[in-house]
Short mmCIF file of C-alpha atoms and ligand atoms in Angstrom, two decimals:
data_model
loop_
_atom_site.label_atom_id
_atom_site.label_comp_id
_atom_site.label_asym_id
_atom_site.label_seq_id
_atom_site.Cartn_x
_atom_site.Cartn_y
_atom_site.Cartn_z
CA MET A 2 41.07 3.76 -36.41
CA ILE A 3 43.03 1.04 -38.17
CA GLU A 4 43.76 1.58 -41.86
CA VAL A 5 44.95 -1.19 -44.10
CA LYS A 6 46.38 0.07 -47.38
CA ASN A 7 46.94 -2.15 -50.40
CA ILE A 8 48.36 -5.16 -48.61
CA SER A 9 49.38 -8.31 -50.44
CA LYS A 10 50.65 -11.56 -49.03
CA SER A 11 51.65 -14.80 -50.66
CA PHE A 12 53.13 -18.09 -49.46
CA ALA A 13 55.59 -19.78 -51.79
CA GLY A 14 53.92 -18.38 -54.90
CA HIS A 15 50.39 -18.93 -53.59
CA GLN A 16 48.76 -15.49 -53.45
CA VAL A 17 46.52 -15.35 -50.37
CA LEU A 18 45.86 -11.58 -50.16
CA ASN A 19 45.79 -9.37 -53.21
CA ASN A 20 45.89 -5.61 -52.75
CA VAL A 21 43.46 -5.49 -49.83
CA SER A 22 42.50 -2.12 -48.35
CA ALA A 23 40.12 -1.63 -45.45
CA GLU A 24 39.29 0.65 -42.55
CA PHE A 25 38.29 -0.38 -39.06
CA HIS A 26 36.49 2.18 -36.96
CA PRO A 27 36.75 2.94 -33.23
CA GLY A 28 33.80 2.08 -31.00
CA LYS A 29 32.43 -0.24 -33.68
CA VAL A 30 32.40 -3.97 -34.31
CA ASN A 31 34.13 -4.30 -37.68
CA PHE A 32 33.69 -7.65 -39.40
CA ILE A 33 35.90 -9.53 -41.79
CA ILE A 34 33.82 -12.24 -43.41
CA GLY A 35 34.50 -14.82 -46.07
CA ARG A 36 34.65 -18.52 -46.78
CA SER A 37 37.07 -20.85 -45.01
CA GLY A 38 40.51 -20.46 -46.54
CA SER A 39 39.71 -17.09 -48.08
CA GLY A 40 42.50 -15.42 -46.12
CA LYS A 41 40.70 -13.89 -43.13
CA SER A 42 43.14 -15.17 -40.54
CA VAL A 43 46.12 -14.28 -42.72
CA LEU A 44 44.74 -10.73 -43.10
CA THR A 45 44.33 -10.41 -39.34
CA LYS A 46 47.79 -11.82 -38.64
CA CYS A 47 49.23 -9.31 -41.11
CA ILE A 48 47.40 -6.46 -39.40
CA VAL A 49 48.68 -7.37 -35.94
CA GLY A 50 52.15 -8.13 -37.26
CA LEU A 51 52.28 -11.86 -36.56
CA MET A 52 52.98 -12.16 -40.29
CA GLU A 53 54.93 -9.71 -42.43
CA VAL A 54 53.15 -8.31 -45.48
CA ASP A 55 54.78 -8.52 -48.91
CA GLN A 56 53.38 -5.13 -49.86
CA GLY A 57 51.23 -2.38 -48.43
CA GLU A 58 50.97 -0.50 -45.15
CA ILE A 59 49.01 -0.66 -41.91
CA PHE A 60 48.25 2.38 -39.76
CA PHE A 61 47.10 2.32 -36.17
CA ASP A 62 45.67 5.79 -35.55
CA ASN A 63 48.07 7.28 -38.10
CA ARG A 64 51.06 5.37 -36.73
CA ASN A 65 52.64 3.36 -39.53
CA PHE A 66 53.00 -0.11 -38.03
CA THR A 67 54.60 -1.67 -41.11
CA THR A 68 57.82 0.32 -40.97
CA LEU A 69 58.45 -0.16 -37.24
CA ASP A 70 60.89 -2.81 -36.05
CA ARG A 71 59.81 -5.36 -33.47
CA TRP A 72 60.98 -3.31 -30.49
CA ASP A 73 59.11 -0.18 -31.57
CA ARG A 74 56.02 -2.21 -32.34
CA LYS A 75 55.89 -3.20 -28.70
CA ASP A 76 54.20 0.04 -27.70
CA ILE A 77 51.36 -0.51 -30.15
CA ARG A 78 51.25 -4.21 -29.28
CA GLN A 79 50.47 -3.34 -25.69
CA GLU A 80 47.37 -1.53 -26.91
CA MET A 81 46.15 -4.69 -28.65
CA GLY A 82 44.10 -7.53 -27.31
CA MET A 83 43.35 -10.65 -29.27
CA LEU A 84 40.99 -13.57 -28.88
CA PHE A 85 42.36 -16.48 -30.87
CA GLN A 86 40.39 -19.04 -32.84
CA GLY A 87 41.31 -21.81 -30.39
CA SER A 88 41.38 -19.41 -27.41
CA ALA A 89 45.17 -19.95 -27.05
CA LEU A 90 45.03 -19.89 -23.26
CA PHE A 91 48.33 -20.76 -21.61
CA SER A 92 47.66 -24.36 -20.70
CA SER A 93 50.13 -24.46 -17.82
CA LEU A 94 48.47 -21.49 -16.09
CA ASN A 95 45.07 -21.29 -14.42
CA VAL A 96 42.38 -18.75 -15.33
CA GLU A 97 43.68 -16.14 -12.90
CA GLU A 98 47.32 -16.55 -13.98
CA ASN A 99 46.30 -16.33 -17.64
CA ILE A 100 44.73 -12.93 -17.07
CA LEU A 101 47.53 -11.82 -14.73
CA PHE A 102 50.08 -12.64 -17.42
CA PRO A 103 49.98 -9.39 -19.43
CA LEU A 104 49.56 -7.37 -16.22
CA GLN A 105 52.67 -8.87 -14.61
CA MET A 106 54.63 -8.29 -17.78
CA PHE A 107 53.74 -4.71 -18.46
CA SER A 108 51.82 -2.96 -15.72
CA SER A 109 53.33 -1.24 -12.72
CA MET A 110 50.42 -2.27 -10.49
CA SER A 111 50.92 -3.90 -7.10
CA LYS A 112 50.00 -7.55 -6.68
CA SER A 113 46.67 -6.72 -5.05
CA GLU A 114 45.76 -4.17 -7.70
CA MET A 115 46.48 -6.78 -10.34
CA LEU A 116 44.25 -9.32 -8.62
CA ASP A 117 41.50 -6.71 -8.42
CA ARG A 118 41.86 -6.09 -12.14
CA VAL A 119 41.68 -9.86 -12.80
CA ASN A 120 38.45 -10.08 -10.83
CA VAL A 121 36.96 -7.09 -12.66
CA CYS A 122 37.74 -8.75 -15.99
CA LEU A 123 36.37 -12.10 -14.83
CA LYS A 124 33.19 -10.44 -13.65
CA ARG A 125 32.87 -8.69 -16.99
CA VAL A 126 32.77 -12.06 -18.76
CA ASN A 127 30.66 -13.75 -16.07
CA LEU A 128 33.36 -16.03 -14.77
CA GLU A 129 33.57 -14.85 -11.17
CA GLY A 130 35.13 -17.38 -8.84
CA LYS A 131 36.61 -19.50 -11.62
CA ASN A 132 40.08 -18.10 -10.82
CA LYS A 133 41.76 -21.37 -9.96
CA LEU A 134 40.46 -23.58 -12.79
CA TYR A 135 42.84 -24.69 -15.54
CA PRO A 136 41.98 -24.27 -19.25
CA SER A 137 41.49 -28.03 -19.61
CA GLU A 138 38.76 -27.86 -16.96
CA LEU A 139 36.75 -25.25 -18.87
CA SER A 140 34.05 -25.70 -21.52
CA GLY A 141 34.61 -24.17 -24.98
CA GLY A 142 32.45 -21.16 -24.13
CA MET A 143 34.25 -20.59 -20.85
CA GLN A 144 37.61 -20.80 -22.62
CA LYS A 145 36.49 -18.10 -25.07
CA ARG A 146 35.31 -15.93 -22.21
CA THR A 147 38.62 -16.39 -20.39
CA GLY A 148 40.33 -15.47 -23.67
CA ILE A 149 38.25 -12.29 -23.81
CA ALA A 150 39.03 -11.49 -20.18
CA ARG A 151 42.76 -11.87 -20.92
CA ALA A 152 42.42 -9.75 -24.07
CA ILE A 153 40.75 -6.86 -22.21
CA ALA A 154 43.01 -7.01 -19.14
CA MET A 155 45.18 -4.14 -20.39
CA ASN A 156 42.23 -2.02 -21.62
CA PRO A 157 43.08 -2.49 -25.28
CA ARG A 158 42.41 0.21 -27.85
CA TYR A 159 42.34 -2.46 -30.52
CA LEU A 160 40.54 -5.74 -30.01
CA PHE A 161 40.83 -8.63 -32.49
CA CYS A 162 38.64 -11.72 -32.38
CA ASP A 163 39.33 -14.62 -34.74
CA GLU A 164 36.13 -16.64 -35.13
CA PRO A 165 34.97 -15.97 -31.58
CA ASN A 166 32.04 -18.33 -31.83
CA SER A 167 33.36 -21.19 -33.91
CA GLY A 168 32.72 -24.50 -32.18
CA LEU A 169 30.08 -23.08 -29.86
CA ASP A 170 26.36 -23.85 -29.76
CA PRO A 171 24.16 -21.02 -31.14
CA GLN A 172 23.07 -19.78 -27.72
CA THR A 173 26.59 -19.62 -26.28
CA ALA A 174 27.70 -18.00 -29.53
CA ILE A 175 25.22 -15.18 -29.00
CA VAL A 176 26.44 -14.68 -25.45
CA ILE A 177 29.98 -14.23 -26.78
CA ASP A 178 28.80 -11.90 -29.56
CA ASN A 179 26.92 -9.72 -27.12
CA LEU A 180 29.91 -9.62 -24.83
CA ILE A 181 32.20 -8.46 -27.62
CA ARG A 182 29.71 -5.82 -28.72
CA GLU A 183 29.15 -4.49 -25.19
CA ILE A 184 32.86 -4.33 -24.49
CA THR A 185 33.45 -2.50 -27.76
CA TYR A 186 30.82 0.16 -27.03
CA GLU A 187 31.88 0.44 -23.40
CA PHE A 188 35.61 0.90 -24.03
CA LYS A 189 35.30 2.55 -27.47
CA SER A 190 37.78 0.00 -28.77
CA THR A 191 38.41 -0.56 -32.44
CA THR A 192 37.16 -4.12 -32.67
CA VAL A 193 37.85 -6.45 -35.57
CA VAL A 194 35.89 -9.69 -35.65
CA ILE A 195 36.54 -12.49 -38.12
CA SER A 196 33.53 -14.64 -38.66
CA HIS A 197 31.57 -16.79 -41.00
CA ASP A 198 28.65 -17.00 -38.61
CA MET A 199 25.87 -15.10 -40.39
CA ASN A 200 23.88 -14.86 -37.22
CA SER A 201 26.42 -12.63 -35.55
CA VAL A 202 27.26 -10.69 -38.72
CA LEU A 203 23.62 -9.72 -39.28
CA GLU A 204 23.15 -9.02 -35.58
CA THR A 205 26.29 -7.02 -34.79
CA GLY A 206 27.86 -5.93 -38.09
CA ASP A 207 28.42 -2.18 -37.94
CA HIS A 208 31.02 -2.41 -40.67
CA ILE A 209 31.41 -5.53 -42.75
CA ASN A 210 34.33 -6.39 -45.07
CA PHE A 211 33.82 -9.36 -47.36
CA ILE A 212 36.97 -11.12 -48.54
CA TYR A 213 36.63 -13.21 -51.69
CA GLN A 214 39.53 -15.01 -53.35
CA GLY A 215 42.07 -12.88 -51.54
CA GLU A 216 40.49 -9.57 -52.50
CA LEU A 217 38.19 -7.19 -50.69
CA SER A 218 35.07 -7.83 -52.69
CA TRP A 219 32.46 -5.84 -50.78
CA ARG A 220 32.07 -3.54 -47.80
CA GLY A 221 28.99 -2.15 -46.08
CA ASN A 222 26.77 -2.66 -43.05
CA LYS A 223 24.21 -5.24 -42.06
CA HIS A 224 21.36 -3.38 -43.77
CA GLU A 225 23.21 -2.88 -47.02
CA ILE A 226 24.06 -6.57 -47.15
CA LEU A 227 20.40 -7.35 -47.91
CA HIS A 228 20.40 -5.13 -50.97
CA SER A 229 23.79 -6.01 -52.36
CA GLU A 230 23.94 -7.33 -55.88
CA ASN A 231 27.41 -8.84 -55.31
CA GLU A 232 26.90 -12.43 -56.38
CA ALA A 233 29.75 -13.94 -54.38
CA LEU A 234 28.53 -12.13 -51.28
CA ASN A 235 24.94 -13.26 -51.77
CA ASN A 236 26.03 -16.85 -52.28
CA PHE A 237 28.05 -16.63 -49.09
CA VAL A 238 25.49 -14.92 -46.86
CA PHE A 239 22.42 -16.65 -48.23
CA PRO A 240 23.68 -20.04 -49.33
CA SER A 241 20.45 -22.03 -49.06
CA LYS A 242 17.03 -21.73 -50.73
CA PHE A 243 15.62 -21.06 -47.30
CA MET A 244 18.01 -18.18 -46.62
CA GLN A 245 17.33 -16.73 -50.05
CA GLN A 246 13.59 -16.72 -49.26
CA ILE A 247 14.33 -14.92 -46.01
CA ARG A 248 16.39 -12.37 -47.95
CA GLU A 249 13.46 -11.71 -50.31
CA LYS A 250 11.09 -11.30 -47.35
CA LEU A 251 13.45 -8.89 -45.57
CA ARG A 252 13.96 -6.83 -48.73
CA GLY A 253 10.18 -6.47 -48.80
CA MET B 253 72.69 -28.29 -48.76
CA SER B 254 71.27 -24.77 -48.91
CA SER B 255 68.60 -25.88 -46.45
CA VAL B 256 71.33 -26.67 -43.92
CA TYR B 257 72.56 -23.07 -44.12
CA PHE B 258 68.96 -21.89 -43.94
CA HIS B 259 68.43 -23.77 -40.67
CA ILE B 260 71.73 -22.66 -39.19
CA GLY B 261 70.89 -19.05 -40.01
CA LYS B 262 67.40 -19.35 -38.58
CA TYR B 263 68.81 -21.02 -35.45
CA PHE B 264 71.26 -18.18 -34.85
CA LEU B 265 68.57 -15.55 -35.41
CA LEU B 266 66.41 -17.32 -32.84
CA MET B 267 69.32 -17.28 -30.40
CA VAL B 268 69.75 -13.55 -30.97
CA SER B 269 66.07 -13.00 -30.10
CA THR B 270 66.47 -15.27 -27.11
CA PHE B 271 69.33 -13.29 -25.65
CA THR B 272 68.05 -9.78 -26.39
CA LYS B 273 65.78 -7.62 -24.28
CA PRO B 274 64.41 -10.07 -21.76
CA GLU B 275 61.25 -9.01 -19.97
CA LYS B 276 61.06 -8.22 -16.27
CA ARG B 277 63.96 -9.77 -14.29
CA LYS B 278 61.76 -10.91 -11.42
CA ILE B 279 59.63 -13.05 -13.69
CA TYR B 280 62.74 -14.70 -15.13
CA TRP B 281 63.97 -15.85 -11.73
CA LYS B 282 60.71 -17.65 -11.13
CA LEU B 283 60.82 -19.27 -14.56
CA ILE B 284 64.44 -20.37 -14.14
CA ILE B 285 63.65 -22.02 -10.82
CA GLN B 286 60.71 -23.86 -12.40
CA GLU B 287 62.93 -25.05 -15.21
CA VAL B 288 65.68 -26.20 -12.83
CA ASP B 289 63.04 -28.42 -11.31
CA LYS B 290 61.61 -29.61 -14.63
CA ILE B 291 64.80 -30.30 -16.55
CA GLY B 292 67.09 -30.99 -13.61
CA LEU B 293 65.54 -32.43 -10.52
CA GLN B 294 62.99 -34.48 -12.40
CA SER B 295 65.79 -36.18 -14.33
CA LEU B 296 67.80 -37.11 -11.23
CA GLY B 297 66.25 -40.57 -11.04
CA ILE B 298 67.28 -41.65 -14.51
CA VAL B 299 70.77 -40.16 -14.11
CA ALA B 300 71.28 -41.96 -10.79
CA LEU B 301 70.02 -45.29 -12.10
CA LEU B 302 72.14 -45.10 -15.21
CA SER B 303 75.29 -44.12 -13.33
CA LEU B 304 74.76 -46.82 -10.71
CA PHE B 305 74.66 -49.61 -13.25
CA MET B 306 77.33 -48.19 -15.53
CA GLY B 307 79.81 -47.81 -12.66
CA ALA B 308 79.10 -51.36 -11.54
CA VAL B 309 79.42 -52.84 -15.02
CA VAL B 310 82.64 -51.01 -15.88
CA THR B 311 84.20 -52.34 -12.67
CA LEU B 312 83.17 -55.92 -13.40
CA GLN B 313 84.21 -55.68 -17.07
CA THR B 314 87.65 -54.43 -16.13
CA ALA B 315 88.04 -57.11 -13.48
CA ALA B 316 87.04 -59.81 -15.96
CA ASN B 317 89.57 -58.56 -18.50
CA ILE B 318 92.69 -58.36 -16.33
CA ASP B 319 93.12 -62.02 -15.54
CA SER B 320 96.77 -61.83 -16.46
CA GLY B 321 99.00 -61.31 -13.45
CA TRP B 322 101.00 -58.59 -15.23
CA ILE B 323 98.23 -56.03 -14.82
CA PRO B 324 97.78 -54.80 -11.24
CA ARG B 325 94.34 -55.03 -9.55
CA TRP B 326 94.25 -51.27 -8.88
CA THR B 327 93.65 -50.84 -12.62
CA ILE B 328 90.02 -51.65 -11.79
CA GLY B 329 89.57 -48.50 -9.69
CA PHE B 330 91.60 -46.48 -12.17
CA THR B 331 89.50 -47.57 -15.17
CA THR B 332 86.22 -47.00 -13.38
CA ARG B 333 87.29 -43.48 -12.46
CA GLN B 334 88.57 -42.60 -15.93
CA THR B 335 85.51 -43.96 -17.68
CA MET B 336 83.03 -42.21 -15.44
CA ILE B 337 84.80 -38.87 -15.17
CA LEU B 338 86.07 -38.46 -18.70
CA GLU B 339 83.25 -39.78 -20.83
CA PHE B 340 80.35 -41.49 -19.17
CA SER B 341 79.12 -38.88 -16.68
CA SER B 342 79.27 -36.06 -19.20
CA THR B 343 78.73 -37.46 -22.69
CA ILE B 344 76.55 -40.51 -22.10
CA VAL B 345 74.46 -38.85 -19.41
CA CYS B 346 73.88 -35.85 -21.69
CA LEU B 347 72.97 -38.13 -24.59
CA ILE B 348 70.33 -39.73 -22.40
CA LEU B 349 69.16 -36.33 -21.16
CA SER B 350 68.80 -35.10 -24.74
CA GLY B 351 66.19 -37.84 -25.15
CA LYS B 352 64.30 -36.92 -22.02
CA VAL B 353 64.82 -33.17 -21.69
CA GLY B 354 65.19 -32.32 -25.39
CA GLY B 355 62.08 -34.25 -26.36
CA ASN B 356 60.13 -32.54 -23.60
CA ILE B 357 61.25 -29.04 -24.54
CA ALA B 358 60.45 -29.52 -28.23
CA SER B 359 56.99 -30.92 -27.58
CA GLU B 360 56.16 -28.31 -24.96
CA ILE B 361 57.16 -25.36 -27.16
CA GLY B 362 55.78 -27.05 -30.30
CA THR B 363 52.38 -27.50 -28.66
CA MET B 364 52.41 -23.85 -27.63
CA ARG B 365 53.16 -22.94 -31.24
CA ILE B 366 50.37 -24.94 -32.85
CA THR B 367 47.79 -23.86 -30.26
CA GLU B 368 48.72 -20.20 -30.94
CA GLN B 369 49.96 -19.66 -27.37
CA ILE B 370 53.19 -18.23 -28.81
CA ASP B 371 51.18 -15.88 -31.04
CA ALA B 372 49.19 -14.85 -27.96
CA MET B 373 52.45 -13.85 -26.25
CA GLU B 374 53.76 -12.02 -29.28
CA ILE B 375 50.57 -10.01 -29.61
CA MET B 376 50.93 -8.84 -26.03
CA GLY B 377 54.33 -7.48 -27.03
CA ILE B 378 56.30 -10.17 -25.24
CA ASN B 379 59.55 -11.47 -26.73
CA SER B 380 58.31 -15.07 -26.79
CA ALA B 381 61.67 -16.57 -27.73
CA SER B 382 63.32 -14.98 -24.75
CA TYR B 383 60.45 -15.79 -22.40
CA LEU B 384 60.24 -19.45 -23.38
CA ILE B 385 63.82 -20.37 -24.24
CA LEU B 386 66.17 -18.29 -22.09
CA PRO B 387 65.04 -19.77 -18.73
CA LYS B 388 65.53 -23.28 -20.08
CA ILE B 389 69.05 -22.58 -21.30
CA VAL B 390 70.07 -20.84 -18.08
CA ALA B 391 68.53 -23.58 -15.93
CA ALA B 392 70.31 -26.33 -17.87
CA LEU B 393 73.67 -24.52 -17.75
CA PHE B 394 73.25 -24.25 -14.01
CA ILE B 395 71.93 -27.69 -13.08
CA PHE B 396 73.58 -30.06 -15.59
CA PRO B 397 77.08 -29.73 -14.05
CA PHE B 398 75.68 -30.76 -10.66
CA MET B 399 74.00 -33.76 -12.20
CA VAL B 400 77.22 -34.74 -13.93
CA ILE B 401 79.18 -34.53 -10.67
CA LEU B 402 76.51 -36.58 -8.97
CA SER B 403 76.76 -39.15 -11.73
CA MET B 404 80.54 -39.39 -11.19
CA PHE B 405 80.05 -40.02 -7.47
CA ILE B 406 77.31 -42.59 -7.90
CA GLY B 407 79.14 -44.42 -10.67
CA ILE B 408 82.44 -44.67 -8.80
CA SER B 409 80.71 -45.61 -5.54
CA ALA B 410 78.73 -48.33 -7.30
CA GLY B 411 81.97 -49.60 -8.82
CA ALA B 412 83.62 -49.72 -5.42
CA PHE B 413 80.63 -51.46 -3.86
CA VAL B 414 80.42 -54.14 -6.54
CA GLY B 415 84.19 -54.59 -6.61
CA LEU B 416 84.37 -55.18 -2.87
CA THR B 417 81.26 -57.34 -2.47
CA THR B 418 82.22 -59.65 -5.33
CA GLY B 419 85.81 -59.69 -4.06
CA VAL B 420 87.44 -58.86 -7.41
CA VAL B 421 89.38 -56.02 -5.84
CA SER B 422 90.42 -54.96 -2.35
CA LEU B 423 89.51 -51.58 -0.87
CA ASN B 424 93.18 -50.61 -0.82
CA ASP B 425 93.71 -51.45 -4.48
CA PHE B 426 90.53 -49.71 -5.57
CA GLU B 427 91.48 -46.58 -3.63
CA TYR B 428 94.99 -46.59 -5.04
CA GLY B 429 93.55 -46.85 -8.52
CA LEU B 430 91.15 -44.00 -7.90
CA GLN B 431 93.98 -41.71 -6.89
CA TYR B 432 96.53 -42.88 -9.43
CA SER B 433 97.66 -39.93 -11.61
CA PHE B 434 94.47 -38.09 -10.86
CA GLU B 435 94.23 -34.47 -11.91
CA LEU B 436 91.37 -32.12 -11.12
CA TRP B 437 91.65 -30.91 -14.70
CA GLN B 438 89.91 -34.11 -15.79
CA VAL B 439 86.79 -33.09 -13.91
CA SER B 440 87.01 -29.58 -15.32
CA TYR B 441 87.31 -31.00 -18.83
CA SER B 442 84.14 -32.97 -18.25
CA LEU B 443 82.28 -29.99 -16.86
CA ILE B 444 83.34 -27.75 -19.74
CA LYS B 445 81.90 -30.32 -22.12
CA THR B 446 78.73 -30.43 -20.04
CA PHE B 447 78.18 -26.69 -20.47
CA PHE B 448 78.31 -27.10 -24.23
CA PHE B 449 76.02 -30.14 -24.17
CA ALA B 450 73.49 -28.37 -21.94
CA PHE B 451 73.40 -25.45 -24.36
CA ILE B 452 73.05 -27.76 -27.38
CA ILE B 453 70.20 -29.79 -25.88
CA THR B 454 68.10 -26.84 -24.75
CA SER B 455 68.67 -24.48 -27.67
CA VAL B 456 68.43 -27.07 -30.46
CA SER B 457 65.29 -28.62 -28.99
CA ALA B 458 63.73 -25.22 -28.43
CA TYR B 459 64.52 -24.35 -32.05
CA HIS B 460 62.70 -27.41 -33.36
CA GLY B 461 59.73 -26.77 -31.10
CA PHE B 462 59.55 -23.07 -31.87
CA TYR B 463 59.32 -23.57 -35.62
CA THR B 464 56.78 -26.38 -35.55
CA ASN B 465 54.24 -25.92 -38.30
CA GLY B 466 50.96 -27.82 -38.44
CA GLY B 467 49.30 -30.07 -35.89
CA PRO B 468 49.99 -32.71 -33.22
CA ARG B 469 51.69 -34.99 -35.74
CA GLU B 470 54.21 -32.27 -36.52
CA VAL B 471 54.83 -31.75 -32.81
CA GLY B 472 55.81 -35.42 -32.62
CA ALA B 473 58.10 -35.00 -35.61
CA SER B 474 59.71 -31.89 -34.08
CA SER B 475 60.31 -33.76 -30.87
CA THR B 476 62.03 -36.62 -32.68
CA ARG B 477 64.13 -34.22 -34.73
CA ALA B 478 65.11 -32.34 -31.57
CA VAL B 479 66.48 -35.52 -30.02
CA VAL B 480 68.30 -36.70 -33.14
CA TYR B 481 69.93 -33.33 -33.86
CA SER B 482 70.90 -32.83 -30.21
CA MET B 483 72.52 -36.26 -30.08
CA VAL B 484 74.47 -35.84 -33.31
CA LEU B 485 75.65 -32.38 -32.28
CA ILE B 486 76.70 -33.66 -28.86
CA LEU B 487 78.77 -36.40 -30.48
CA VAL B 488 80.44 -33.95 -32.86
CA ALA B 489 81.02 -31.38 -30.10
CA ASN B 490 82.45 -34.10 -27.86
CA TYR B 491 85.04 -34.94 -30.50
CA ILE B 492 85.97 -31.34 -31.20
CA LEU B 493 86.18 -30.36 -27.53
CA THR B 494 88.26 -33.41 -26.66
CA GLN B 495 90.73 -32.57 -29.39
CA LEU B 496 90.88 -28.93 -28.30
CA LEU B 497 91.07 -29.54 -24.56
CA LEU B 498 93.16 -32.68 -24.17
CA LEU B 499 95.69 -32.47 -26.99
N1 ADP C 508 51.69 -20.07 -42.55
C1 ADP C 508 51.16 -20.38 -43.75
N2 ADP C 508 51.92 -20.93 -44.71
C2 ADP C 508 51.41 -21.24 -45.93
N3 ADP C 508 50.14 -21.05 -46.27
C3 ADP C 508 49.31 -20.51 -45.36
C4 ADP C 508 49.77 -20.15 -44.04
N4 ADP C 508 48.74 -19.63 -43.35
C5 ADP C 508 47.68 -19.67 -44.19
N5 ADP C 508 48.01 -20.19 -45.38
C6 ADP C 508 47.12 -20.35 -46.53
O1 ADP C 508 46.42 -19.16 -46.72
C7 ADP C 508 45.08 -19.41 -47.08
C8 ADP C 508 44.13 -18.65 -46.20
O2 ADP C 508 44.18 -19.17 -44.90
P1 ADP C 508 43.40 -18.51 -43.67
O3 ADP C 508 43.65 -17.05 -43.67
O4 ADP C 508 43.75 -19.28 -42.46
O5 ADP C 508 41.88 -18.78 -44.05
P2 ADP C 508 40.57 -18.38 -43.23
O6 ADP C 508 39.88 -17.38 -44.07
O7 ADP C 508 39.76 -19.63 -43.12
O8 ADP C 508 40.99 -17.86 -41.91
C9 ADP C 508 44.88 -20.91 -47.04
O9 ADP C 508 44.93 -21.40 -48.36
C10 ADP C 508 46.05 -21.39 -46.25
O10 ADP C 508 46.45 -22.66 -46.68
MG1 MG C 509 40.80 -18.64 -39.87
#
């Protein structure tokens, strides 16, 4: 479980996160949702330590991440996998080398064991045989899947996905969502997904955290979201007349 | 002014990260060899071309300027040697390389920054500064001296060739000039400078790339800044080192 306790973060006087607390549960897909610019990526970067928080603490299974220095964080880092918004594949390396990268750095496997692991991961994301392609030769969906394969190469306990289906067509987006959900249940990872795609939130959201103006404004699951009276949340999830009608129907 | 101190501080902190706790040795060897190719071998053409023409021009210039009978013809060989060894092959070649190599390093690392590739490394627990920057610095420290020596050879040979074919100097005179009051220390002085220049180019350019913030436009700006700062620092270092080493 990841626990975020009272974290605040500002940039040059501009408060982006204000006293945010949240919990992310193992074996579940935990969502962080909110409008563009609401601070979702900043919150995630604070959790994984790519940004330092101004205030507050972050615990990874009761280990206080905030107080560790960068060398001690390394152990927890190696239990993390992350899919970045733009995939962030290493552009000078092919698909196979991208997935090999964390293995070569940190595992004690032999070369052939590593290649086996690469192929297992590629199979998991339905990219068998694409080993030698370069990121520039892949479609957006394939890049995301390669990103997922790289993120799961080290069997992460904690999996972070920043807008995994932004820039994808709805069908490909669902493929990615399903993949993330299956991997989460399979490996019992604590998965944190940032999204503003309502489709995937309402489909997969075991735990949903809604960020509004830098604060945690609502939390619940996909069923509770229908019955929430939080105005900001309702405006965000059901922005159009059409969606509001659907909400009324679903509420019965 | 405070921003100057801010940058100097940030630069030194980056260098500390770069030189602490590198990842697996084996991986570094491979990276260093790749970088030797990228920043060294792929710049050989420009270094050779530049040295060829500079050596030739210095020889002709000197010949054209010693019309008076009081100055001996061997001065042509002497001047060509001194120019190439003392200043041209180290300082000018490194200034040119800061444009090619420095610009490349800044845009490569800058692009990795804005596309979150550096974040992706950090999240795996990799010391990204060390992984990305250390191999470039080591490779440059290793290969630049060879390129500078090559430049000296090509420049002096081109001078000799042009001198003889145009008939402004005889082989004997040119050779006498080349050997006249020659000390190996002059080559060492040039190589010592080269080590400093190699470090400046790679580390300063890496710094500008590493702290790129924004999009492709900012990568371009970082690349330009990398070249300008490297060049200015090379010029300043050249002055300081010359004063320290030769006086
Ligand atoms: N490195 C940074 N420096 C300054 N401001 C930043 C930085 N990163 C994000 N911000 C600001 O923080 C706010 C939230 O950004 P972000 O978390 O990326 O939003 P989103 O919810 O769309 O992911 C934005 O106003 C953005 O301008
Ligand atoms: Mg974002």
